[in-house]
Amino acid sequence: VRLAESGGGSVQSGESLRLSCVTSGYNFGAYCMAWFRQAPGKGPDMVATIEVNGAAAYADAVKGRFTVSRDNDKNTLYLQMNTLKPEDTGDYYCTAAHPLLSCQKDYTYRGQGTQVTVSS
């Protein structure tokens, strides 16, 4: 099983980034997918989830600015991040949750992460 994030970087406040998570080794279409982030010195926070049927949910801090999507043909998860703020800085990683797990809290597999840094 492999989950590989990409697309992170250093940007200015107000700019955009698009993260990708390319996966392999499991049935991508059967798993709820999510993005989490971890800021320096803090615990991980759920950013966005997307169910098998495409239903998405977001943390209040990113609603209206971030959009999560999935391409089941490409086994890939995306996170479009617009109007980035310094408080969005952190290590972003994707997760895959077995159907019996809560996608917003638990996961079966996770990637290594990609760093996002937003400066003011």
Short mmCIF file of N, CA and C in Angstrom, two decimals:
data_model
loop_
_atom_site.label_atom_id
_atom_site.label_comp_id
_atom_site.label_asym_id
_atom_site.label_seq_id
_atom_site.Cartn_x
_atom_site.Cartn_y
_atom_site.Cartn_z
N VAL A 1 0.86 -1.19 0.00
CA VAL A 1 0.00 0.00 0.00
C VAL A 1 0.89 1.24 0.00
N ARG A 2 0.50 2.20 -0.84
CA ARG A 2 1.28 3.43 -0.91
C ARG A 2 0.35 4.61 -1.11
N LEU A 3 0.59 5.66 -0.33
CA LEU A 3 -0.08 6.93 -0.50
C LEU A 3 1.01 7.99 -0.59
N ALA A 4 1.06 8.71 -1.67
CA ALA A 4 2.15 9.66 -1.90
C ALA A 4 1.59 11.04 -2.18
N GLU A 5 1.84 11.96 -1.26
CA GLU A 5 1.37 13.33 -1.43
C GLU A 5 2.39 14.16 -2.21
N SER A 6 1.88 15.16 -2.89
CA SER A 6 2.72 16.13 -3.59
C SER A 6 1.96 17.44 -3.70
N GLY A 7 2.68 18.48 -4.09
CA GLY A 7 2.03 19.77 -4.33
C GLY A 7 2.23 20.81 -3.25
N GLY A 8 2.86 20.42 -2.16
CA GLY A 8 3.12 21.40 -1.11
C GLY A 8 4.18 22.40 -1.53
N GLY A 9 4.35 23.43 -0.70
CA GLY A 9 5.36 24.44 -1.00
C GLY A 9 5.21 25.63 -0.11
N SER A 10 5.96 26.67 -0.43
CA SER A 10 5.92 27.92 0.31
C SER A 10 5.25 28.98 -0.54
N VAL A 11 4.21 29.60 0.00
CA VAL A 11 3.46 30.62 -0.74
C VAL A 11 3.17 31.81 0.17
N GLN A 12 2.69 32.87 -0.45
CA GLN A 12 2.29 34.06 0.28
C GLN A 12 0.81 33.95 0.65
N SER A 13 0.44 34.67 1.67
CA SER A 13 -0.96 34.71 2.08
C SER A 13 -1.82 35.14 0.90
N GLY A 14 -2.94 34.45 0.70
CA GLY A 14 -3.85 34.75 -0.39
C GLY A 14 -3.65 33.92 -1.64
N GLU A 15 -2.53 33.23 -1.70
CA GLU A 15 -2.25 32.40 -2.89
C GLU A 15 -2.90 31.02 -2.75
N SER A 16 -2.71 30.21 -3.79
CA SER A 16 -3.35 28.89 -3.84
C SER A 16 -2.32 27.78 -4.03
N LEU A 17 -2.71 26.60 -3.61
CA LEU A 17 -1.95 25.38 -3.87
C LEU A 17 -2.93 24.25 -4.13
N ARG A 18 -2.47 23.26 -4.88
CA ARG A 18 -3.27 22.07 -5.10
C ARG A 18 -2.44 20.86 -4.69
N LEU A 19 -2.92 20.14 -3.70
CA LEU A 19 -2.25 18.93 -3.25
C LEU A 19 -2.83 17.71 -3.95
N SER A 20 -1.98 16.74 -4.19
CA SER A 20 -2.41 15.46 -4.77
C SER A 20 -1.93 14.33 -3.88
N CYS A 21 -2.69 13.26 -3.88
CA CYS A 21 -2.32 12.05 -3.14
C CYS A 21 -2.56 10.87 -4.07
N VAL A 22 -1.49 10.34 -4.60
CA VAL A 22 -1.59 9.20 -5.51
C VAL A 22 -1.46 7.92 -4.69
N THR A 23 -2.41 7.02 -4.88
CA THR A 23 -2.44 5.82 -4.05
C THR A 23 -2.34 4.55 -4.88
N SER A 24 -1.96 3.48 -4.22
CA SER A 24 -1.90 2.17 -4.86
C SER A 24 -1.90 1.08 -3.79
N GLY A 25 -2.26 -0.12 -4.21
CA GLY A 25 -2.16 -1.27 -3.32
C GLY A 25 -3.40 -1.62 -2.53
N TYR A 26 -4.47 -0.86 -2.71
CA TYR A 26 -5.72 -1.19 -2.04
C TYR A 26 -6.87 -0.68 -2.91
N ASN A 27 -8.11 -1.00 -2.55
CA ASN A 27 -9.27 -0.62 -3.34
C ASN A 27 -9.67 0.82 -3.04
N PHE A 28 -9.03 1.76 -3.72
CA PHE A 28 -9.23 3.19 -3.46
C PHE A 28 -10.71 3.56 -3.43
N GLY A 29 -11.47 3.05 -4.39
CA GLY A 29 -12.87 3.44 -4.51
C GLY A 29 -13.76 3.00 -3.37
N ALA A 30 -13.28 2.10 -2.54
CA ALA A 30 -14.08 1.58 -1.43
C ALA A 30 -13.77 2.25 -0.10
N TYR A 31 -12.82 3.17 -0.10
CA TYR A 31 -12.37 3.80 1.15
C TYR A 31 -12.73 5.27 1.18
N CYS A 32 -13.19 5.73 2.34
CA CYS A 32 -13.31 7.14 2.59
C CYS A 32 -11.89 7.72 2.65
N MET A 33 -11.71 8.88 2.02
CA MET A 33 -10.39 9.52 2.00
C MET A 33 -10.45 10.84 2.75
N ALA A 34 -9.32 11.24 3.27
CA ALA A 34 -9.29 12.48 4.05
C ALA A 34 -7.93 13.14 3.95
N TRP A 35 -7.94 14.43 4.21
CA TRP A 35 -6.73 15.21 4.39
C TRP A 35 -6.67 15.66 5.86
N PHE A 36 -5.52 15.46 6.46
CA PHE A 36 -5.24 15.98 7.79
C PHE A 36 -4.05 16.93 7.69
N ARG A 37 -3.91 17.77 8.67
CA ARG A 37 -2.72 18.61 8.72
C ARG A 37 -2.25 18.70 10.17
N GLN A 38 -0.96 18.89 10.29
CA GLN A 38 -0.37 19.03 11.62
C GLN A 38 0.56 20.23 11.61
N ALA A 39 0.20 21.23 12.43
CA ALA A 39 1.02 22.42 12.55
C ALA A 39 2.15 22.14 13.53
N PRO A 40 3.23 22.89 13.44
CA PRO A 40 4.36 22.68 14.34
C PRO A 40 3.94 22.78 15.80
N GLY A 41 4.27 21.76 16.57
CA GLY A 41 3.98 21.76 18.00
C GLY A 41 2.54 21.45 18.36
N LYS A 42 1.73 21.07 17.37
CA LYS A 42 0.32 20.78 17.63
C LYS A 42 -0.04 19.38 17.16
N GLY A 43 -1.19 18.92 17.57
CA GLY A 43 -1.67 17.63 17.13
C GLY A 43 -2.31 17.72 15.76
N PRO A 44 -2.60 16.60 15.13
CA PRO A 44 -3.21 16.61 13.80
C PRO A 44 -4.66 17.06 13.84
N ASP A 45 -5.07 17.75 12.79
CA ASP A 45 -6.45 18.18 12.63
C ASP A 45 -6.99 17.69 11.30
N MET A 46 -8.23 17.25 11.31
CA MET A 46 -8.89 16.89 10.06
C MET A 46 -9.15 18.16 9.27
N VAL A 47 -8.84 18.13 8.00
CA VAL A 47 -9.08 19.27 7.12
C VAL A 47 -10.32 19.03 6.26
N ALA A 48 -10.36 17.86 5.61
CA ALA A 48 -11.48 17.55 4.72
C ALA A 48 -11.57 16.05 4.54
N THR A 49 -12.80 15.59 4.35
CA THR A 49 -13.02 14.18 4.06
C THR A 49 -13.91 14.06 2.83
N ILE A 50 -13.79 12.94 2.15
CA ILE A 50 -14.67 12.68 1.01
C ILE A 50 -15.02 11.21 1.02
N GLU A 51 -16.33 10.97 1.07
CA GLU A 51 -16.82 9.61 1.16
C GLU A 51 -16.74 8.91 -0.20
N VAL A 52 -17.04 7.63 -0.16
CA VAL A 52 -17.04 6.83 -1.39
C VAL A 52 -18.02 7.41 -2.41
N ASN A 53 -19.13 7.94 -1.93
CA ASN A 53 -20.14 8.50 -2.84
C ASN A 53 -19.85 9.95 -3.25
N GLY A 54 -18.72 10.48 -2.80
CA GLY A 54 -18.34 11.83 -3.17
C GLY A 54 -18.76 12.92 -2.20
N ALA A 55 -19.50 12.56 -1.17
CA ALA A 55 -19.92 13.56 -0.19
C ALA A 55 -18.69 14.08 0.58
N ALA A 56 -18.59 15.39 0.66
CA ALA A 56 -17.42 16.01 1.28
C ALA A 56 -17.79 16.73 2.57
N ALA A 57 -16.83 16.79 3.46
CA ALA A 57 -17.00 17.54 4.71
C ALA A 57 -15.70 18.27 5.00
N TYR A 58 -15.83 19.43 5.66
CA TYR A 58 -14.67 20.28 5.89
C TYR A 58 -14.61 20.77 7.32
N ALA A 59 -13.39 21.02 7.76
CA ALA A 59 -13.23 21.72 9.03
C ALA A 59 -13.71 23.14 8.87
N ASP A 60 -14.26 23.72 9.92
CA ASP A 60 -14.79 25.07 9.84
C ASP A 60 -13.73 26.06 9.36
N ALA A 61 -12.49 25.84 9.74
CA ALA A 61 -11.41 26.79 9.41
C ALA A 61 -11.13 26.89 7.91
N VAL A 62 -11.55 25.88 7.14
CA VAL A 62 -11.22 25.88 5.71
C VAL A 62 -12.44 25.93 4.82
N LYS A 63 -13.63 25.92 5.40
CA LYS A 63 -14.85 25.94 4.58
C LYS A 63 -14.88 27.17 3.69
N GLY A 64 -15.24 26.96 2.44
CA GLY A 64 -15.30 28.06 1.49
C GLY A 64 -13.98 28.39 0.83
N ARG A 65 -12.89 27.81 1.32
CA ARG A 65 -11.56 28.09 0.73
C ARG A 65 -10.93 26.82 0.14
N PHE A 66 -11.19 25.69 0.75
CA PHE A 66 -10.61 24.42 0.30
C PHE A 66 -11.68 23.56 -0.35
N THR A 67 -11.26 22.77 -1.34
CA THR A 67 -12.15 21.82 -1.99
C THR A 67 -11.45 20.48 -2.14
N VAL A 68 -12.06 19.44 -1.61
CA VAL A 68 -11.52 18.10 -1.73
C VAL A 68 -12.23 17.37 -2.87
N SER A 69 -11.48 16.56 -3.60
CA SER A 69 -12.07 15.77 -4.68
C SER A 69 -11.28 14.48 -4.83
N ARG A 70 -11.88 13.57 -5.54
CA ARG A 70 -11.23 12.28 -5.78
C ARG A 70 -11.48 11.81 -7.20
N ASP A 71 -10.51 11.13 -7.76
CA ASP A 71 -10.64 10.54 -9.09
C ASP A 71 -10.43 9.04 -8.90
N ASN A 72 -11.53 8.30 -8.88
CA ASN A 72 -11.43 6.86 -8.62
C ASN A 72 -10.76 6.11 -9.76
N ASP A 73 -10.78 6.68 -10.96
CA ASP A 73 -10.10 6.03 -12.09
C ASP A 73 -8.58 6.14 -11.95
N LYS A 74 -8.14 7.23 -11.33
CA LYS A 74 -6.71 7.45 -11.16
C LYS A 74 -6.22 7.12 -9.75
N ASN A 75 -7.15 6.65 -8.90
CA ASN A 75 -6.78 6.35 -7.50
C ASN A 75 -6.08 7.52 -6.83
N THR A 76 -6.61 8.70 -7.07
CA THR A 76 -5.95 9.92 -6.61
C THR A 76 -6.93 10.82 -5.87
N LEU A 77 -6.44 11.39 -4.80
CA LEU A 77 -7.17 12.35 -3.98
C LEU A 77 -6.54 13.73 -4.17
N TYR A 78 -7.38 14.77 -4.15
CA TYR A 78 -6.89 16.13 -4.36
C TYR A 78 -7.39 17.05 -3.24
N LEU A 79 -6.65 18.13 -3.05
CA LEU A 79 -7.11 19.20 -2.17
C LEU A 79 -6.72 20.52 -2.81
N GLN A 80 -7.73 21.25 -3.29
CA GLN A 80 -7.51 22.58 -3.84
C GLN A 80 -7.61 23.57 -2.68
N MET A 81 -6.55 24.32 -2.46
CA MET A 81 -6.51 25.26 -1.35
C MET A 81 -6.37 26.68 -1.89
N ASN A 82 -7.39 27.47 -1.67
CA ASN A 82 -7.39 28.86 -2.13
C ASN A 82 -7.36 29.82 -0.94
N THR A 83 -6.98 31.05 -1.24
CA THR A 83 -6.93 32.09 -0.22
C THR A 83 -6.21 31.59 1.04
N LEU A 84 -5.04 31.08 0.85
CA LEU A 84 -4.30 30.50 1.96
C LEU A 84 -3.92 31.56 2.99
N LYS A 85 -3.90 31.12 4.24
CA LYS A 85 -3.57 31.99 5.37
C LYS A 85 -2.37 31.41 6.12
N PRO A 86 -1.66 32.24 6.86
CA PRO A 86 -0.51 31.71 7.64
C PRO A 86 -0.90 30.56 8.58
N GLU A 87 -2.11 30.59 9.11
CA GLU A 87 -2.55 29.52 10.00
C GLU A 87 -2.82 28.21 9.28
N ASP A 88 -2.75 28.20 7.95
CA ASP A 88 -2.87 26.95 7.19
C ASP A 88 -1.53 26.22 7.11
N THR A 89 -0.49 26.82 7.60
CA THR A 89 0.83 26.20 7.57
C THR A 89 0.83 24.89 8.34
N GLY A 90 1.46 23.88 7.74
CA GLY A 90 1.54 22.59 8.42
C GLY A 90 1.95 21.49 7.46
N ASP A 91 2.05 20.30 8.03
CA ASP A 91 2.34 19.11 7.25
C ASP A 91 0.99 18.48 6.88
N TYR A 92 0.72 18.38 5.62
CA TYR A 92 -0.55 17.85 5.13
C TYR A 92 -0.36 16.40 4.67
N TYR A 93 -1.21 15.53 5.17
CA TYR A 93 -1.11 14.15 4.73
C TYR A 93 -2.50 13.57 4.44
N CYS A 94 -2.53 12.62 3.54
CA CYS A 94 -3.79 12.00 3.16
C CYS A 94 -3.95 10.67 3.89
N THR A 95 -5.18 10.30 4.10
CA THR A 95 -5.47 9.05 4.78
C THR A 95 -6.58 8.31 4.05
N ALA A 96 -6.62 7.01 4.27
CA ALA A 96 -7.67 6.15 3.74
C ALA A 96 -8.28 5.38 4.90
N ALA A 97 -9.59 5.46 5.04
CA ALA A 97 -10.26 4.81 6.16
C ALA A 97 -11.13 3.66 5.67
N HIS A 98 -10.93 2.50 6.28
CA HIS A 98 -11.80 1.34 6.01
C HIS A 98 -13.24 1.74 6.29
N PRO A 99 -14.18 1.17 5.55
CA PRO A 99 -15.59 1.53 5.76
C PRO A 99 -16.10 1.39 7.20
N LEU A 100 -15.46 0.57 8.00
CA LEU A 100 -15.92 0.41 9.38
C LEU A 100 -15.38 1.50 10.32
N LEU A 101 -14.50 2.35 9.81
CA LEU A 101 -13.89 3.39 10.64
C LEU A 101 -14.55 4.75 10.39
N SER A 102 -14.37 5.64 11.35
CA SER A 102 -14.81 7.02 11.18
C SER A 102 -13.74 7.77 10.40
N CYS A 103 -14.11 8.22 9.23
CA CYS A 103 -13.13 8.86 8.34
C CYS A 103 -12.56 10.14 8.94
N GLN A 104 -13.31 10.81 9.79
CA GLN A 104 -12.87 12.07 10.36
C GLN A 104 -11.92 11.89 11.53
N LYS A 105 -11.82 10.65 12.04
CA LYS A 105 -10.99 10.44 13.23
C LYS A 105 -9.94 9.37 13.06
N ASP A 106 -10.23 8.37 12.26
CA ASP A 106 -9.37 7.21 12.16
C ASP A 106 -8.93 6.98 10.72
N TYR A 107 -7.95 6.13 10.55
CA TYR A 107 -7.55 5.76 9.21
C TYR A 107 -6.91 4.38 9.22
N THR A 108 -6.87 3.79 8.06
CA THR A 108 -6.22 2.51 7.87
C THR A 108 -4.83 2.71 7.29
N TYR A 109 -4.74 3.62 6.35
CA TYR A 109 -3.46 3.93 5.72
C TYR A 109 -3.26 5.45 5.70
N ARG A 110 -2.01 5.88 5.69
CA ARG A 110 -1.72 7.29 5.57
C ARG A 110 -0.43 7.50 4.80
N GLY A 111 -0.31 8.67 4.21
CA GLY A 111 0.89 9.02 3.49
C GLY A 111 1.91 9.67 4.40
N GLN A 112 3.06 10.03 3.81
CA GLN A 112 4.15 10.63 4.58
C GLN A 112 3.95 12.13 4.79
N GLY A 113 3.19 12.75 3.93
CA GLY A 113 2.91 14.17 4.10
C GLY A 113 3.67 15.07 3.15
N THR A 114 3.15 16.27 2.99
CA THR A 114 3.80 17.30 2.20
C THR A 114 3.66 18.62 2.96
N GLN A 115 4.72 19.40 3.00
CA GLN A 115 4.74 20.60 3.81
C GLN A 115 4.14 21.78 3.06
N VAL A 116 3.28 22.50 3.75
CA VAL A 116 2.71 23.74 3.24
C VAL A 116 3.10 24.86 4.19
N THR A 117 3.70 25.89 3.65
CA THR A 117 4.10 27.05 4.45
C THR A 117 3.52 28.30 3.82
N VAL A 118 2.75 29.04 4.62
CA VAL A 118 2.12 30.26 4.14
C VAL A 118 2.66 31.43 4.96
N SER A 119 3.24 32.37 4.28
CA SER A 119 3.78 33.54 4.97
C SER A 119 2.92 34.75 4.71
N SER A 120 2.92 35.66 5.67
CA SER A 120 2.07 36.85 5.57
C SER A 120 2.75 37.96 4.81
#
